[in-house]
Amino acid sequence: MISTAELSQEHRDQILDLLGAVTAHDGVSPLDEAASLALDGDGARHLLRLEGDRAVAYAGVLADGTVQGMVRPEVRRRGHGTALLEAALSGRPDAGVWAHGALEGSLAFLSAAGLVETRRLLTLHRALGADAALEPVPESSLSGLTLGVFDPVRDADAWVGVNSRAFASHPEQGALTRADLDQRLAQPWFDAEDMVVARREGELIGFVWVKRERPGATDADAEIYVVATDPAVQGHRIAAVLMATALCRLAEDGVPGVELYVEADNTAALRLYERWGFKVSGRDVQMRRPAAASA
């Protein structure tokens, strides 16, 4: 087994080939965005098993202690997954291991290893076709509010501040740094036109960020990547203005649908998104050793 903090280009290419094969077979990617970005960055530990010059299994242990892994479909049930899991947990006994898509085989494997569910993330989806009615922007919430396009030079630091305050209790989103934001702004899918910011008296107080497969894409569903308002203005319906603006823009562009992610125990957010016509379309489950779960 290869264990490294920095991947060579050859190993990175092998992992990407493995990722493509597993995603095509399972219908869901075993790596989320953070794990995929970690293949090009630092701060993660990479565990890799090879057969010849082909990667057959991989697991990434991120800096926050979460683990995501995959095994090539044709070599499953040969001990590769067990070896990766044991190696990951030996270094991080408190690790939270993700089972993206909550696939039956993944959940059974992790349960058999003694892990228990500690977190559930839901994927919500709604159509944006001609028959999908959209709630209009609340006029009463527009007083003194200015909507504009995100400017990386002017807005990046303010964005990080609002994001950290809005998601102070969120284990991943709230931990984003300026470097993390810059990394995402450098991705080929980023389009400043798809990030709308809300200001009052010139101060950035909220934002909604839409992610598409590529800038301007209208032939596939988009994602509400993140929507947030500063806690100081929560309850002012700023989030409703931002959501309505994003959904209306996507619908006008002809985008067929939109999805977003929300914690399963965030009942307030779930009620909000249900009112916007979103329905559960997928699940991701995080599991830990019982001692870590109790802690």
PDB file of C-alpha atoms in Angstrom:
ATOM      1  CA  MET A   1       0.000   0.000   0.000  1.00  0.00           C
ATOM      2  CA  ILE A   2       1.182   3.509  -0.844  1.00  0.00           C
ATOM      3  CA  SER A   3       0.691   6.152   1.847  1.00  0.00           C
ATOM      4  CA  THR A   4       1.660   9.693   0.960  1.00  0.00           C
ATOM      5  CA  ALA A   5       0.842  13.320   1.686  1.00  0.00           C
ATOM      6  CA  GLU A   6       1.670  14.362  -1.870  1.00  0.00           C
ATOM      7  CA  LEU A   7       0.566  12.519  -4.984  1.00  0.00           C
ATOM      8  CA  SER A   8       2.698  12.236  -8.084  1.00  0.00           C
ATOM      9  CA  GLN A   9       1.042  13.103 -11.370  1.00  0.00           C
ATOM     10  CA  GLU A  10       1.068   9.416 -12.297  1.00  0.00           C
ATOM     11  CA  HIS A  11      -0.741   8.392  -9.118  1.00  0.00           C
ATOM     12  CA  ARG A  12      -3.190  11.278  -9.478  1.00  0.00           C
ATOM     13  CA  ASP A  13      -4.051  10.156 -12.994  1.00  0.00           C
ATOM     14  CA  GLN A  14      -4.521   6.579 -11.780  1.00  0.00           C
ATOM     15  CA  ILE A  15      -6.883   7.749  -9.038  1.00  0.00           C
ATOM     16  CA  LEU A  16      -8.890   9.839 -11.496  1.00  0.00           C
ATOM     17  CA  ASP A  17      -9.209   6.811 -13.782  1.00  0.00           C
ATOM     18  CA  LEU A  18     -10.382   4.750 -10.800  1.00  0.00           C
ATOM     19  CA  LEU A  19     -12.830   7.494  -9.818  1.00  0.00           C
ATOM     20  CA  GLY A  20     -14.358   7.483 -13.292  1.00  0.00           C
ATOM     21  CA  ALA A  21     -14.795   3.713 -13.297  1.00  0.00           C
ATOM     22  CA  VAL A  22     -16.371   3.606  -9.828  1.00  0.00           C
ATOM     23  CA  THR A  23     -18.700   6.534 -10.515  1.00  0.00           C
ATOM     24  CA  ALA A  24     -19.896   4.982 -13.773  1.00  0.00           C
ATOM     25  CA  HIS A  25     -20.539   1.643 -12.053  1.00  0.00           C
ATOM     26  CA  ASP A  26     -22.200   2.900  -8.855  1.00  0.00           C
ATOM     27  CA  GLY A  27     -24.044   5.894 -10.265  1.00  0.00           C
ATOM     28  CA  VAL A  28     -22.614   8.215  -7.602  1.00  0.00           C
ATOM     29  CA  SER A  29     -19.176   9.673  -7.025  1.00  0.00           C
ATOM     30  CA  PRO A  30     -17.352   8.183  -4.017  1.00  0.00           C
ATOM     31  CA  LEU A  31     -15.444  11.459  -3.555  1.00  0.00           C
ATOM     32  CA  ASP A  32     -17.032  14.801  -2.817  1.00  0.00           C
ATOM     33  CA  GLU A  33     -15.607  18.120  -3.938  1.00  0.00           C
ATOM     34  CA  ALA A  34     -13.287  18.526  -0.952  1.00  0.00           C
ATOM     35  CA  ALA A  35     -11.779  15.073  -1.490  1.00  0.00           C
ATOM     36  CA  SER A  36     -11.377  15.699  -5.213  1.00  0.00           C
ATOM     37  CA  LEU A  37      -9.679  19.044  -4.636  1.00  0.00           C
ATOM     38  CA  ALA A  38      -7.364  17.397  -2.105  1.00  0.00           C
ATOM     39  CA  LEU A  39      -5.901  15.295  -4.922  1.00  0.00           C
ATOM     40  CA  ASP A  40      -4.261  18.501  -6.196  1.00  0.00           C
ATOM     41  CA  GLY A  41      -3.551  20.152  -2.863  1.00  0.00           C
ATOM     42  CA  ASP A  42      -2.032  19.414   0.498  1.00  0.00           C
ATOM     43  CA  GLY A  43      -3.233  18.607   3.983  1.00  0.00           C
ATOM     44  CA  ALA A  44      -4.602  15.165   3.105  1.00  0.00           C
ATOM     45  CA  ARG A  45      -3.187  11.658   3.492  1.00  0.00           C
ATOM     46  CA  HIS A  46      -3.590   9.458   0.437  1.00  0.00           C
ATOM     47  CA  LEU A  47      -3.799   5.657   0.635  1.00  0.00           C
ATOM     48  CA  LEU A  48      -3.448   3.803  -2.638  1.00  0.00           C
ATOM     49  CA  ARG A  49      -3.387   0.161  -3.645  1.00  0.00           C
ATOM     50  CA  LEU A  50      -2.061  -0.814  -7.070  1.00  0.00           C
ATOM     51  CA  GLU A  51      -2.123  -3.917  -9.226  1.00  0.00           C
ATOM     52  CA  GLY A  52       0.578  -3.404 -11.818  1.00  0.00           C
ATOM     53  CA  ASP A  53       0.220   0.144 -13.103  1.00  0.00           C
ATOM     54  CA  ARG A  54      -3.484   0.372 -12.286  1.00  0.00           C
ATOM     55  CA  ALA A  55      -5.027   1.776  -9.102  1.00  0.00           C
ATOM     56  CA  VAL A  56      -7.556  -0.690  -7.686  1.00  0.00           C
ATOM     57  CA  ALA A  57      -8.398   1.067  -4.420  1.00  0.00           C
ATOM     58  CA  TYR A  58      -7.976   4.509  -2.900  1.00  0.00           C
ATOM     59  CA  ALA A  59      -8.865   6.355   0.292  1.00  0.00           C
ATOM     60  CA  GLY A  60      -8.238   9.949   1.232  1.00  0.00           C
ATOM     61  CA  VAL A  61      -8.000  11.108   4.835  1.00  0.00           C
ATOM     62  CA  LEU A  62      -8.705  14.842   4.825  1.00  0.00           C
ATOM     63  CA  ALA A  63      -7.339  17.345   7.300  1.00  0.00           C
ATOM     64  CA  ASP A  64     -10.703  17.504   9.076  1.00  0.00           C
ATOM     65  CA  GLY A  65     -10.534  13.762   9.773  1.00  0.00           C
ATOM     66  CA  THR A  66     -13.112  12.662   7.222  1.00  0.00           C
ATOM     67  CA  VAL A  67     -12.389   9.652   5.029  1.00  0.00           C
ATOM     68  CA  GLN A  68     -13.636   8.840   1.539  1.00  0.00           C
ATOM     69  CA  GLY A  69     -12.636   5.830  -0.471  1.00  0.00           C
ATOM     70  CA  MET A  70     -13.385   3.521  -3.369  1.00  0.00           C
ATOM     71  CA  VAL A  71     -12.543   0.098  -4.755  1.00  0.00           C
ATOM     72  CA  ARG A  72     -12.621  -0.852  -8.424  1.00  0.00           C
ATOM     73  CA  PRO A  73     -15.845  -2.864  -8.993  1.00  0.00           C
ATOM     74  CA  GLU A  74     -14.211  -5.973 -10.443  1.00  0.00           C
ATOM     75  CA  VAL A  75     -11.861  -6.460  -7.474  1.00  0.00           C
ATOM     76  CA  ARG A  76     -14.267  -5.853  -4.613  1.00  0.00           C
ATOM     77  CA  ARG A  77     -14.553  -8.345  -1.747  1.00  0.00           C
ATOM     78  CA  ARG A  78     -10.838  -9.124  -1.950  1.00  0.00           C
ATOM     79  CA  GLY A  79      -9.752  -7.215   1.141  1.00  0.00           C
ATOM     80  CA  HIS A  80      -8.798  -3.916  -0.503  1.00  0.00           C
ATOM     81  CA  GLY A  81     -11.504  -1.918   1.246  1.00  0.00           C
ATOM     82  CA  THR A  82     -10.744  -3.492   4.612  1.00  0.00           C
ATOM     83  CA  ALA A  83      -7.038  -2.712   4.254  1.00  0.00           C
ATOM     84  CA  LEU A  84      -7.740   0.912   3.385  1.00  0.00           C
ATOM     85  CA  LEU A  85     -10.224   1.355   6.223  1.00  0.00           C
ATOM     86  CA  GLU A  86      -7.878  -0.154   8.789  1.00  0.00           C
ATOM     87  CA  ALA A  87      -5.011   2.049   7.599  1.00  0.00           C
ATOM     88  CA  ALA A  88      -7.184   5.180   7.695  1.00  0.00           C
ATOM     89  CA  LEU A  89      -8.523   4.445  11.178  1.00  0.00           C
ATOM     90  CA  SER A  90      -5.091   3.580  12.523  1.00  0.00           C
ATOM     91  CA  GLY A  91      -4.036   7.155  11.882  1.00  0.00           C
ATOM     92  CA  ARG A  92      -7.397   8.758  12.705  1.00  0.00           C
ATOM     93  CA  PRO A  93      -9.427   6.596  15.112  1.00  0.00           C
ATOM     94  CA  ASP A  94     -11.966   9.435  15.294  1.00  0.00           C
ATOM     95  CA  ALA A  95     -12.423   9.536  11.506  1.00  0.00           C
ATOM     96  CA  GLY A  96     -15.825  10.095   9.985  1.00  0.00           C
ATOM     97  CA  VAL A  97     -16.115   7.775   6.967  1.00  0.00           C
ATOM     98  CA  TRP A  98     -18.464   8.861   4.190  1.00  0.00           C
ATOM     99  CA  ALA A  99     -20.707   6.481   2.263  1.00  0.00           C
ATOM    100  CA  HIS A 100     -21.805   8.695  -0.619  1.00  0.00           C
ATOM    101  CA  GLY A 101     -25.151   7.742  -2.046  1.00  0.00           C
ATOM    102  CA  ALA A 102     -25.796   5.610   1.052  1.00  0.00           C
ATOM    103  CA  LEU A 103     -25.252   2.551  -1.146  1.00  0.00           C
ATOM    104  CA  GLU A 104     -26.366  -0.690   0.485  1.00  0.00           C
ATOM    105  CA  GLY A 105     -22.998  -2.385  -0.021  1.00  0.00           C
ATOM    106  CA  SER A 106     -21.052   0.538   1.454  1.00  0.00           C
ATOM    107  CA  LEU A 107     -23.287   0.782   4.513  1.00  0.00           C
ATOM    108  CA  ALA A 108     -23.097  -2.967   5.078  1.00  0.00           C
ATOM    109  CA  PHE A 109     -19.300  -2.917   4.776  1.00  0.00           C
ATOM    110  CA  LEU A 110     -18.883  -0.088   7.275  1.00  0.00           C
ATOM    111  CA  SER A 111     -21.428  -1.564   9.681  1.00  0.00           C
ATOM    112  CA  ALA A 112     -19.618  -4.908   9.595  1.00  0.00           C
ATOM    113  CA  ALA A 113     -16.434  -3.032  10.524  1.00  0.00           C
ATOM    114  CA  GLY A 114     -18.192  -1.768  13.655  1.00  0.00           C
ATOM    115  CA  LEU A 115     -18.947   1.787  12.538  1.00  0.00           C
ATOM    116  CA  VAL A 116     -22.249   3.514  13.310  1.00  0.00           C
ATOM    117  CA  GLU A 117     -24.089   6.321  11.553  1.00  0.00           C
ATOM    118  CA  THR A 118     -23.405   9.772  13.003  1.00  0.00           C
ATOM    119  CA  ARG A 119     -24.452  12.127  10.229  1.00  0.00           C
ATOM    120  CA  ARG A 120     -26.761  12.190   7.224  1.00  0.00           C
ATOM    121  CA  LEU A 121     -26.633  14.673   4.362  1.00  0.00           C
ATOM    122  CA  LEU A 122     -29.608  14.969   2.016  1.00  0.00           C
ATOM    123  CA  THR A 123     -29.638  15.927  -1.643  1.00  0.00           C
ATOM    124  CA  LEU A 124     -32.724  17.938  -2.596  1.00  0.00           C
ATOM    125  CA  HIS A 125     -33.923  18.550  -6.141  1.00  0.00           C
ATOM    126  CA  ARG A 126     -36.575  20.522  -7.938  1.00  0.00           C
ATOM    127  CA  ALA A 127     -37.481  20.953 -11.607  1.00  0.00           C
ATOM    128  CA  LEU A 128     -37.256  24.335 -13.312  1.00  0.00           C
ATOM    129  CA  GLY A 129     -39.402  23.644 -16.357  1.00  0.00           C
ATOM    130  CA  ALA A 130     -42.199  25.816 -17.691  1.00  0.00           C
ATOM    131  CA  ASP A 131     -44.711  24.172 -15.340  1.00  0.00           C
ATOM    132  CA  ALA A 132     -42.574  24.660 -12.219  1.00  0.00           C
ATOM    133  CA  ALA A 133     -44.002  27.740 -10.495  1.00  0.00           C
ATOM    134  CA  LEU A 134     -41.474  29.916  -8.691  1.00  0.00           C
ATOM    135  CA  GLU A 135     -42.154  32.082  -5.666  1.00  0.00           C
ATOM    136  CA  PRO A 136     -41.548  35.746  -6.568  1.00  0.00           C
ATOM    137  CA  VAL A 137     -38.932  37.857  -4.828  1.00  0.00           C
ATOM    138  CA  PRO A 138     -40.526  39.280  -1.649  1.00  0.00           C
ATOM    139  CA  GLU A 139     -40.908  42.993  -2.411  1.00  0.00           C
ATOM    140  CA  SER A 140     -40.893  43.898   1.278  1.00  0.00           C
ATOM    141  CA  SER A 141     -37.402  42.420   1.608  1.00  0.00           C
ATOM    142  CA  LEU A 142     -35.888  44.562  -1.147  1.00  0.00           C
ATOM    143  CA  SER A 143     -35.936  47.810   0.820  1.00  0.00           C
ATOM    144  CA  GLY A 144     -32.401  49.134   1.071  1.00  0.00           C
ATOM    145  CA  LEU A 145     -31.028  45.931  -0.494  1.00  0.00           C
ATOM    146  CA  THR A 146     -28.710  45.902  -3.481  1.00  0.00           C
ATOM    147  CA  LEU A 147     -28.023  42.747  -5.477  1.00  0.00           C
ATOM    148  CA  GLY A 148     -24.912  42.443  -7.590  1.00  0.00           C
ATOM    149  CA  VAL A 149     -22.330  40.102  -9.075  1.00  0.00           C
ATOM    150  CA  PHE A 150     -19.482  38.849  -6.914  1.00  0.00           C
ATOM    151  CA  ASP A 151     -16.178  40.669  -7.471  1.00  0.00           C
ATOM    152  CA  PRO A 152     -13.242  38.532  -6.230  1.00  0.00           C
ATOM    153  CA  VAL A 153     -11.005  41.532  -5.585  1.00  0.00           C
ATOM    154  CA  ARG A 154     -13.565  43.546  -3.667  1.00  0.00           C
ATOM    155  CA  ASP A 155     -15.712  40.825  -2.083  1.00  0.00           C
ATOM    156  CA  ALA A 156     -13.552  37.784  -1.280  1.00  0.00           C
ATOM    157  CA  ASP A 157     -12.571  38.696   2.280  1.00  0.00           C
ATOM    158  CA  ALA A 158     -16.080  39.884   3.144  1.00  0.00           C
ATOM    159  CA  TRP A 159     -17.470  36.642   1.666  1.00  0.00           C
ATOM    160  CA  VAL A 160     -15.213  34.555   3.917  1.00  0.00           C
ATOM    161  CA  GLY A 161     -16.361  36.544   6.936  1.00  0.00           C
ATOM    162  CA  VAL A 162     -20.070  36.144   6.220  1.00  0.00           C
ATOM    163  CA  ASN A 163     -19.590  32.464   5.379  1.00  0.00           C
ATOM    164  CA  SER A 164     -17.703  31.717   8.607  1.00  0.00           C
ATOM    165  CA  ARG A 165     -20.308  33.488  10.744  1.00  0.00           C
ATOM    166  CA  ALA A 166     -23.281  31.937   8.954  1.00  0.00           C
ATOM    167  CA  PHE A 167     -21.831  28.416   9.172  1.00  0.00           C
ATOM    168  CA  ALA A 168     -20.032  28.712  12.504  1.00  0.00           C
ATOM    169  CA  SER A 169     -21.347  25.322  13.620  1.00  0.00           C
ATOM    170  CA  HIS A 170     -20.927  23.531  10.280  1.00  0.00           C
ATOM    171  CA  PRO A 171     -17.903  21.182  10.216  1.00  0.00           C
ATOM    172  CA  GLU A 172     -16.881  21.832   6.604  1.00  0.00           C
ATOM    173  CA  GLN A 173     -18.496  24.978   5.227  1.00  0.00           C
ATOM    174  CA  GLY A 174     -17.719  27.105   8.253  1.00  0.00           C
ATOM    175  CA  ALA A 175     -14.047  26.153   8.108  1.00  0.00           C
ATOM    176  CA  LEU A 176     -13.445  27.575   4.613  1.00  0.00           C
ATOM    177  CA  THR A 177     -10.491  29.946   4.494  1.00  0.00           C
ATOM    178  CA  ARG A 178      -9.562  32.577   1.947  1.00  0.00           C
ATOM    179  CA  ALA A 179      -7.182  30.021   0.386  1.00  0.00           C
ATOM    180  CA  ASP A 180     -10.057  27.521   0.124  1.00  0.00           C
ATOM    181  CA  LEU A 181     -12.225  30.125  -1.565  1.00  0.00           C
ATOM    182  CA  ASP A 182      -9.435  31.069  -3.983  1.00  0.00           C
ATOM    183  CA  GLN A 183      -8.997  27.398  -4.888  1.00  0.00           C
ATOM    184  CA  ARG A 184     -12.675  27.162  -5.801  1.00  0.00           C
ATOM    185  CA  LEU A 185     -12.622  30.431  -7.719  1.00  0.00           C
ATOM    186  CA  ALA A 186      -9.817  28.941  -9.832  1.00  0.00           C
ATOM    187  CA  GLN A 187     -11.866  25.907 -10.877  1.00  0.00           C
ATOM    188  CA  PRO A 188     -12.923  25.748 -14.549  1.00  0.00           C
ATOM    189  CA  TRP A 189     -16.616  25.712 -13.609  1.00  0.00           C
ATOM    190  CA  PHE A 190     -16.489  29.013 -11.695  1.00  0.00           C
ATOM    191  CA  ASP A 191     -18.439  31.910 -13.172  1.00  0.00           C
ATOM    192  CA  ALA A 192     -18.720  35.158 -11.215  1.00  0.00           C
ATOM    193  CA  GLU A 193     -22.094  35.759 -12.890  1.00  0.00           C
ATOM    194  CA  ASP A 194     -23.417  32.772 -10.965  1.00  0.00           C
ATOM    195  CA  MET A 195     -22.632  34.278  -7.564  1.00  0.00           C
ATOM    196  CA  VAL A 196     -25.078  36.963  -6.484  1.00  0.00           C
ATOM    197  CA  VAL A 197     -24.219  39.032  -3.422  1.00  0.00           C
ATOM    198  CA  ALA A 198     -26.582  41.130  -1.334  1.00  0.00           C
ATOM    199  CA  ARG A 199     -25.464  44.438   0.165  1.00  0.00           C
ATOM    200  CA  ARG A 200     -26.967  46.973   2.526  1.00  0.00           C
ATOM    201  CA  GLU A 201     -25.325  50.372   2.765  1.00  0.00           C
ATOM    202  CA  GLY A 202     -22.443  48.912   0.758  1.00  0.00           C
ATOM    203  CA  GLU A 203     -21.787  46.058   3.191  1.00  0.00           C
ATOM    204  CA  LEU A 204     -21.932  42.467   1.964  1.00  0.00           C
ATOM    205  CA  ILE A 205     -24.560  40.688   4.093  1.00  0.00           C
ATOM    206  CA  GLY A 206     -25.395  37.576   2.065  1.00  0.00           C
ATOM    207  CA  PHE A 207     -24.790  35.596  -1.092  1.00  0.00           C
ATOM    208  CA  VAL A 208     -26.049  32.750  -3.223  1.00  0.00           C
ATOM    209  CA  TRP A 209     -23.580  30.768  -5.310  1.00  0.00           C
ATOM    210  CA  VAL A 210     -24.727  28.613  -8.222  1.00  0.00           C
ATOM    211  CA  LYS A 211     -22.504  25.880  -9.623  1.00  0.00           C
ATOM    212  CA  ARG A 212     -22.893  24.560 -13.163  1.00  0.00           C
ATOM    213  CA  GLU A 213     -20.887  21.904 -14.987  1.00  0.00           C
ATOM    214  CA  ARG A 214     -19.294  24.731 -16.969  1.00  0.00           C
ATOM    215  CA  PRO A 215     -19.896  28.479 -17.178  1.00  0.00           C
ATOM    216  CA  GLY A 216     -23.247  29.249 -18.757  1.00  0.00           C
ATOM    217  CA  ALA A 217     -24.303  25.591 -19.098  1.00  0.00           C
ATOM    218  CA  THR A 218     -28.052  25.101 -19.611  1.00  0.00           C
ATOM    219  CA  ASP A 219     -28.163  21.436 -20.657  1.00  0.00           C
ATOM    220  CA  ALA A 220     -27.822  19.932 -17.169  1.00  0.00           C
ATOM    221  CA  ASP A 221     -29.081  20.540 -13.662  1.00  0.00           C
ATOM    222  CA  ALA A 222     -27.319  23.242 -11.665  1.00  0.00           C
ATOM    223  CA  GLU A 223     -26.497  23.249  -7.967  1.00  0.00           C
ATOM    224  CA  ILE A 224     -27.221  25.823  -5.307  1.00  0.00           C
ATOM    225  CA  TYR A 225     -23.645  25.562  -4.125  1.00  0.00           C
ATOM    226  CA  VAL A 226     -24.146  27.656  -1.027  1.00  0.00           C
ATOM    227  CA  VAL A 227     -26.559  30.322   0.185  1.00  0.00           C
ATOM    228  CA  ALA A 228     -25.934  32.295   3.352  1.00  0.00           C
ATOM    229  CA  THR A 229     -26.747  35.499   5.190  1.00  0.00           C
ATOM    230  CA  ASP A 230     -24.896  37.190   8.011  1.00  0.00           C
ATOM    231  CA  PRO A 231     -26.453  36.215  11.375  1.00  0.00           C
ATOM    232  CA  ALA A 232     -26.966  39.938  12.040  1.00  0.00           C
ATOM    233  CA  VAL A 233     -29.664  40.046   9.311  1.00  0.00           C
ATOM    234  CA  GLN A 234     -31.158  36.587   9.637  1.00  0.00           C
ATOM    235  CA  GLY A 235     -34.928  36.793   9.830  1.00  0.00           C
ATOM    236  CA  HIS A 236     -35.000  39.649   7.313  1.00  0.00           C
ATOM    237  CA  ARG A 237     -35.840  37.248   4.442  1.00  0.00           C
ATOM    238  CA  ILE A 238     -32.559  38.033   2.663  1.00  0.00           C
ATOM    239  CA  ALA A 239     -32.040  34.306   1.998  1.00  0.00           C
ATOM    240  CA  ALA A 240     -35.480  34.157   0.372  1.00  0.00           C
ATOM    241  CA  VAL A 241     -34.539  37.042  -1.938  1.00  0.00           C
ATOM    242  CA  LEU A 242     -31.281  35.350  -2.888  1.00  0.00           C
ATOM    243  CA  MET A 243     -32.911  31.955  -3.505  1.00  0.00           C
ATOM    244  CA  ALA A 244     -35.692  33.487  -5.598  1.00  0.00           C
ATOM    245  CA  THR A 245     -33.151  35.433  -7.631  1.00  0.00           C
ATOM    246  CA  ALA A 246     -30.990  32.372  -8.299  1.00  0.00           C
ATOM    247  CA  LEU A 247     -33.899  30.093  -9.218  1.00  0.00           C
ATOM    248  CA  CYS A 248     -35.508  32.674 -11.501  1.00  0.00           C
ATOM    249  CA  ARG A 249     -32.215  33.294 -13.304  1.00  0.00           C
ATOM    250  CA  LEU A 250     -31.660  29.575 -13.832  1.00  0.00           C
ATOM    251  CA  ALA A 251     -35.223  29.090 -15.069  1.00  0.00           C
ATOM    252  CA  GLU A 252     -34.877  32.018 -17.479  1.00  0.00           C
ATOM    253  CA  ASP A 253     -31.665  30.451 -18.812  1.00  0.00           C
ATOM    254  CA  GLY A 254     -33.537  27.205 -19.517  1.00  0.00           C
ATOM    255  CA  VAL A 255     -31.700  25.079 -16.936  1.00  0.00           C
ATOM    256  CA  PRO A 256     -33.869  21.945 -16.426  1.00  0.00           C
ATOM    257  CA  GLY A 257     -33.469  21.564 -12.668  1.00  0.00           C
ATOM    258  CA  VAL A 258     -31.503  22.436  -9.581  1.00  0.00           C
ATOM    259  CA  GLU A 259     -30.222  20.567  -6.537  1.00  0.00           C
ATOM    260  CA  LEU A 260     -28.706  21.417  -3.183  1.00  0.00           C
ATOM    261  CA  TYR A 261     -27.402  19.682  -0.072  1.00  0.00           C
ATOM    262  CA  VAL A 262     -28.675  20.042   3.480  1.00  0.00           C
ATOM    263  CA  GLU A 263     -28.070  18.303   6.797  1.00  0.00           C
ATOM    264  CA  ALA A 264     -30.872  15.839   7.564  1.00  0.00           C
ATOM    265  CA  ASP A 265     -31.303  17.256  11.068  1.00  0.00           C
ATOM    266  CA  ASN A 266     -31.618  20.870   9.880  1.00  0.00           C
ATOM    267  CA  THR A 267     -35.404  20.936  10.111  1.00  0.00           C
ATOM    268  CA  ALA A 268     -35.697  24.697   9.622  1.00  0.00           C
ATOM    269  CA  ALA A 269     -33.761  24.591   6.341  1.00  0.00           C
ATOM    270  CA  LEU A 270     -35.692  21.528   5.181  1.00  0.00           C
ATOM    271  CA  ARG A 271     -38.998  23.303   5.747  1.00  0.00           C
ATOM    272  CA  LEU A 272     -37.724  26.314   3.818  1.00  0.00           C
ATOM    273  CA  TYR A 273     -36.586  24.236   0.856  1.00  0.00           C
ATOM    274  CA  GLU A 274     -39.797  22.207   0.841  1.00  0.00           C
ATOM    275  CA  ARG A 275     -41.707  25.471   0.471  1.00  0.00           C
ATOM    276  CA  TRP A 276     -39.529  26.175  -2.544  1.00  0.00           C
ATOM    277  CA  GLY A 277     -40.589  22.853  -4.086  1.00  0.00           C
ATOM    278  CA  PHE A 278     -37.468  20.804  -3.343  1.00  0.00           C
ATOM    279  CA  LYS A 279     -37.761  17.075  -2.655  1.00  0.00           C
ATOM    280  CA  VAL A 280     -35.239  14.554  -1.336  1.00  0.00           C
ATOM    281  CA  SER A 281     -33.394  12.853  -4.191  1.00  0.00           C
ATOM    282  CA  GLY A 282     -30.322  11.346  -2.493  1.00  0.00           C
ATOM    283  CA  ARG A 283     -28.501  10.673   0.761  1.00  0.00           C
ATOM    284  CA  ASP A 284     -24.929  10.561   2.007  1.00  0.00           C
ATOM    285  CA  VAL A 285     -24.121   8.922   5.340  1.00  0.00           C
ATOM    286  CA  GLN A 286     -21.118   9.462   7.590  1.00  0.00           C
ATOM    287  CA  MET A 287     -20.127   6.699  10.032  1.00  0.00           C
ATOM    288  CA  ARG A 288     -17.672   6.468  12.923  1.00  0.00           C
ATOM    289  CA  ARG A 289     -16.429   4.054  15.529  1.00  0.00           C
ATOM    290  CA  PRO A 290     -18.849   4.012  18.492  1.00  0.00           C
ATOM    291  CA  ALA A 291     -16.300   5.602  20.851  1.00  0.00           C
ATOM    292  CA  ALA A 292     -15.727   8.478  18.418  1.00  0.00           C
ATOM    293  CA  ALA A 293     -19.468   8.847  17.868  1.00  0.00           C
ATOM    294  CA  SER A 294     -20.059   9.144  21.608  1.00  0.00           C
ATOM    295  CA  ALA A 295     -17.291  11.725  21.943  1.00  0.00           C
TER     296      ALA A 295
END
